[in-house]
Short mmCIF file of C-alpha atoms in Angstrom, two decimals:
data_model
loop_
_atom_site.label_atom_id
_atom_site.label_comp_id
_atom_site.label_asym_id
_atom_site.label_seq_id
_atom_site.Cartn_x
_atom_site.Cartn_y
_atom_site.Cartn_z
CA ALA V 22 -7.08 -3.74 -15.26
CA GLN V 23 -3.87 -1.72 -14.38
CA THR V 24 -0.12 -2.71 -13.76
CA VAL V 25 2.49 -0.79 -12.20
CA THR V 26 6.18 -2.14 -13.06
CA GLN V 27 9.28 -1.50 -10.94
CA SER V 28 11.68 -2.24 -12.92
CA GLN V 29 14.80 -1.89 -10.48
CA PRO V 30 15.01 -4.44 -7.86
CA GLU V 31 17.57 -2.89 -5.38
CA MET V 32 19.48 0.43 -6.10
CA SER V 33 22.09 1.89 -3.92
CA VAL V 34 23.34 5.64 -3.02
CA GLN V 35 25.78 7.44 -0.79
CA GLU V 36 24.87 10.12 1.88
CA ALA V 37 23.98 13.74 0.24
CA GLU V 38 23.74 11.86 -3.64
CA THR V 39 20.54 11.17 -5.00
CA VAL V 40 18.68 8.06 -6.42
CA THR V 41 16.05 7.94 -8.78
CA LEU V 42 13.60 4.77 -8.58
CA SER V 43 11.57 4.30 -12.13
CA CYS V 44 7.77 2.73 -12.51
CA THR V 45 5.89 2.61 -14.97
CA TYR V 46 1.82 1.61 -15.53
CA ASP V 47 -0.47 0.74 -18.31
CA THR V 48 -3.90 1.33 -17.76
CA SER V 49 -6.27 2.83 -20.43
CA GLU V 50 -8.15 5.17 -17.59
CA SER V 51 -7.53 8.94 -17.94
CA ASN V 52 -7.72 9.72 -14.36
CA TYR V 53 -6.30 8.77 -11.59
CA TYR V 54 -3.67 9.05 -9.05
CA LEU V 55 -0.19 7.50 -8.62
CA PHE V 56 1.77 7.15 -5.27
CA TRP V 57 5.40 6.15 -2.98
CA TYR V 58 5.88 4.99 -0.11
CA LYS V 59 7.84 4.16 1.49
CA GLN V 60 8.03 0.61 3.56
CA PRO V 61 11.39 0.89 6.05
CA PRO V 62 13.05 -2.52 8.28
CA SER V 63 10.04 -1.56 10.67
CA ARG V 64 7.71 -2.12 7.44
CA GLN V 65 5.23 1.17 8.78
CA MET V 66 4.09 2.13 5.46
CA ILE V 67 4.24 5.45 5.12
CA LEU V 68 3.09 7.87 1.85
CA VAL V 69 6.26 9.48 0.39
CA ILE V 70 4.15 11.61 -1.99
CA ARG V 71 1.37 11.25 -5.05
CA GLN V 72 0.59 13.25 -8.18
CA GLU V 73 -3.10 13.94 -9.69
CA ALA V 74 -2.68 12.68 -13.19
CA TYR V 75 -5.11 15.78 -14.71
CA LYS V 76 -1.98 17.87 -13.17
CA GLN V 77 1.25 19.11 -15.51
CA GLN V 78 3.56 20.08 -12.62
CA ASN V 79 5.58 17.87 -10.73
CA ALA V 80 4.60 17.04 -7.42
CA THR V 81 7.72 17.95 -4.37
CA GLU V 82 8.00 17.00 -0.93
CA ASN V 83 11.00 18.34 0.23
CA ARG V 84 14.07 16.15 -0.69
CA PHE V 85 11.62 14.43 -2.68
CA SER V 86 10.31 14.93 -5.92
CA VAL V 87 8.65 13.12 -9.07
CA ASN V 88 8.58 13.44 -12.69
CA PHE V 89 5.43 12.84 -14.40
CA GLN V 90 5.31 11.70 -17.70
CA LYS V 91 1.95 10.80 -18.25
CA ALA V 92 2.49 9.86 -21.92
CA ALA V 93 5.31 7.51 -21.88
CA LYS V 94 2.91 6.16 -18.31
CA SER V 95 6.06 6.70 -16.27
CA PHE V 96 6.42 8.30 -12.64
CA SER V 97 10.13 7.78 -10.94
CA LEU V 98 10.76 9.50 -7.93
CA LYS V 99 14.42 11.62 -7.04
CA ILE V 100 15.57 11.60 -3.44
CA SER V 101 18.08 13.86 -2.85
CA ASP V 102 20.54 14.38 -0.09
CA SER V 103 20.12 10.97 0.56
CA GLN V 104 19.95 10.87 3.82
CA LEU V 105 20.53 6.80 6.19
CA GLY V 106 16.96 7.27 7.30
CA ASP V 107 16.13 6.84 3.45
CA THR V 108 16.79 2.99 3.33
CA ALA V 109 13.81 1.44 2.65
CA MET V 110 11.06 -0.72 0.26
CA TYR V 111 10.06 2.43 -1.84
CA PHE V 112 6.79 1.18 -3.79
CA CYS V 113 4.91 2.60 -6.97
CA ALA V 114 1.47 2.69 -6.52
CA PHE V 115 -1.85 3.50 -9.33
CA MET V 116 -5.71 4.82 -7.91
CA LYS V 117 -8.20 4.54 -10.68
CA TRP V 118 -10.31 7.16 -9.70
CA ALA V 119 -13.85 6.68 -8.24
CA ALA V 120 -13.43 2.61 -8.33
CA GLY V 121 -12.76 2.12 -4.91
CA ASN V 122 -9.96 3.69 -4.62
CA LYS V 123 -8.54 0.43 -4.40
CA LEU V 124 -4.56 0.73 -4.52
CA THR V 125 -2.27 -1.59 -7.31
CA PHE V 126 1.46 -1.85 -6.00
CA GLY V 127 4.83 -2.83 -8.07
CA GLY V 128 6.55 -5.09 -7.33
CA GLY V 129 9.30 -2.53 -5.15
CA THR V 130 12.88 -1.42 -5.20
CA ARG V 131 14.55 -1.44 -2.10
CA VAL V 132 17.18 1.24 -2.14
CA LEU V 133 20.18 1.75 0.31
CA VAL V 134 22.01 4.81 1.61
CA LYS V 135 25.59 4.17 2.43
CA PRO V 136 27.03 5.94 5.11
CA ASP U 21 -3.60 10.47 18.31
CA GLY U 22 -5.64 8.89 15.03
CA GLY U 23 -4.64 6.10 13.87
CA ILE U 24 -4.94 2.28 12.43
CA THR U 25 -4.38 -0.33 14.75
CA GLN U 26 -3.57 -4.19 13.69
CA SER U 27 -3.37 -6.92 16.28
CA PRO U 28 -0.83 -9.56 17.11
CA LYS U 29 1.86 -8.35 15.64
CA TYR U 30 2.63 -12.34 15.41
CA LEU U 31 0.82 -14.30 14.99
CA PHE U 32 0.95 -18.33 14.71
CA ARG U 33 -1.62 -20.70 14.24
CA LYS U 34 -1.63 -24.54 12.77
CA GLU U 35 -2.05 -26.08 9.93
CA GLY U 36 -6.17 -26.70 9.51
CA GLN U 37 -7.01 -23.86 11.61
CA ASN U 38 -9.14 -20.65 10.68
CA VAL U 39 -7.38 -17.33 12.27
CA THR U 40 -8.83 -13.60 12.57
CA LEU U 41 -6.64 -9.96 12.38
CA SER U 42 -7.54 -7.91 13.74
CA CYS U 43 -8.17 -4.02 12.14
CA GLU U 44 -9.21 -1.12 13.99
CA GLN U 45 -9.48 2.56 13.17
CA ASN U 46 -9.87 6.01 14.43
CA LEU U 47 -9.33 8.19 11.70
CA ASN U 48 -13.33 8.35 10.68
CA HIS U 49 -11.92 6.94 7.36
CA ASP U 50 -15.28 5.39 5.19
CA ALA U 51 -12.80 2.94 3.31
CA MET U 52 -11.26 -0.04 4.75
CA TYR U 53 -8.63 -3.25 3.22
CA TRP U 54 -6.81 -5.71 3.81
CA TYR U 55 -3.62 -6.49 2.24
CA ARG U 56 -1.03 -9.18 1.45
CA GLN U 57 3.02 -9.06 1.14
CA ASP U 58 5.36 -11.52 1.32
CA PRO U 59 8.55 -11.64 1.15
CA GLY U 60 10.66 -9.40 -1.71
CA GLN U 61 7.11 -9.36 -2.87
CA GLY U 62 4.71 -6.11 -3.68
CA LEU U 63 1.41 -5.76 -2.01
CA ARG U 64 -2.10 -7.41 -3.25
CA LEU U 65 -5.22 -6.57 -2.51
CA ILE U 66 -7.45 -9.37 -0.75
CA TYR U 67 -10.68 -7.04 0.33
CA TYR U 68 -12.01 -4.06 0.75
CA SER U 69 -14.99 -1.99 2.17
CA GLN U 70 -16.35 1.44 1.29
CA ILE U 71 -18.96 1.59 4.03
CA VAL U 72 -20.62 0.30 7.01
CA ASN U 73 -22.74 -3.79 6.19
CA ASP U 74 -21.26 -3.97 3.07
CA PHE U 75 -17.47 -5.16 1.32
CA GLN U 76 -15.94 -6.40 -2.10
CA LYS U 77 -13.41 -9.11 -3.08
CA GLY U 78 -10.27 -7.44 -3.93
CA ASP U 79 -7.56 -9.66 -6.20
CA ILE U 80 -6.91 -12.51 -4.23
CA ALA U 81 -10.14 -13.38 -2.34
CA GLU U 82 -10.08 -17.01 -2.09
CA GLY U 83 -9.20 -18.82 1.23
CA TYR U 84 -10.72 -15.10 3.00
CA SER U 85 -13.65 -13.80 4.09
CA VAL U 86 -14.19 -10.43 6.27
CA SER U 87 -17.14 -8.14 8.28
CA ARG U 88 -17.82 -5.02 8.21
CA GLU U 89 -19.94 -4.41 10.96
CA LYS U 90 -18.89 -0.96 12.55
CA LYS U 91 -17.18 1.84 11.00
CA GLU U 92 -14.21 0.95 13.08
CA SER U 93 -13.37 -2.37 12.29
CA PHE U 94 -12.37 -3.81 9.31
CA PRO U 95 -11.28 -8.33 10.34
CA LEU U 96 -9.81 -10.45 8.08
CA THR U 97 -10.34 -14.22 8.92
CA VAL U 98 -7.86 -16.53 7.22
CA THR U 99 -9.31 -19.80 6.74
CA SER U 100 -8.64 -23.01 6.08
CA ALA U 101 -8.74 -22.56 2.65
CA GLN U 102 -5.84 -20.62 1.78
CA LYS U 103 -3.85 -21.82 0.53
CA ASN U 104 -0.56 -19.93 1.63
CA PRO U 105 -1.08 -18.10 4.38
CA THR U 106 1.62 -17.50 5.83
CA ALA U 107 2.66 -14.21 5.09
CA PHE U 108 2.28 -10.08 6.37
CA TYR U 109 -0.74 -8.60 6.97
CA LEU U 110 -1.97 -5.30 5.88
CA CYS U 111 -5.45 -2.99 7.58
CA ALA U 112 -5.77 0.50 5.70
CA SER U 113 -8.17 3.04 5.68
CA SER U 114 -9.00 5.86 4.12
CA ASN U 115 -11.79 8.69 2.86
CA PRO U 116 -12.39 8.92 -0.37
CA GLY U 117 -15.09 11.21 -2.33
CA THR U 118 -14.14 13.64 -0.41
CA GLY U 119 -13.02 15.70 -3.56
CA GLY U 120 -9.80 13.78 -3.50
CA PRO U 121 -8.16 10.30 -3.79
CA TYR U 122 -7.44 10.51 -1.25
CA GLU U 123 -4.49 8.39 0.01
CA GLN U 124 -4.42 5.29 1.65
CA TYR U 125 -2.74 5.53 5.71
CA PHE U 126 -1.93 2.10 6.37
CA GLY U 127 -1.97 -0.35 10.31
CA PRO U 128 1.67 -1.55 11.11
CA GLY U 129 0.65 -4.94 10.16
CA THR U 130 0.54 -8.72 11.45
CA ARG U 131 2.69 -11.30 10.59
CA LEU U 132 1.24 -14.60 10.50
CA THR U 133 2.83 -18.23 10.38
CA VAL U 134 0.93 -21.06 10.06
CA THR U 135 3.36 -24.28 10.06
#
């Protein structure tokens, strides 16, 4: 079974600065996908970014980027130019390829952006 | 607009009663999922369904039941056998098998309180 660990329960960052969230996972699979989801106070889960394990290039979506280290089984999320609207819970998630597309989530990191 | 609807947003029940949570999607997705989220924790998979009339247990299926009679609908019943039913319940859908992962889209959730 896969496990996903987010070691930072809570982080705060000043508006316009950068914050990095860590995520490690444990798997014996070689084909898989990794995701970061955002859950704002509304509790709606929103996909932030995804990464296919077979791709060496790190994914980027506007101010969000990842550092994917396959050998180290690490998948960190960097939020650049933080905005007040980035305040939310962030969840790292793992999906094994061709296995019902089930997601395994980490415990989450609460990010507070301060003005 | 395409999306996933969950109703009601808040649900209150007395202990010992069964309760059914609704989930409907008009995204034409084949797969649907139910997750449970407890305060300060990540999401845990209850049940999932990849096609109509078929579903599989997730990690915490005990005390829950589902049906998938229509592609658009995947209701979850929380039975009296579920020992700690008070939680936030999230429904999701995806379209696997199309050459990608692919990511799950989430509904707004239902907050169930059992007293």
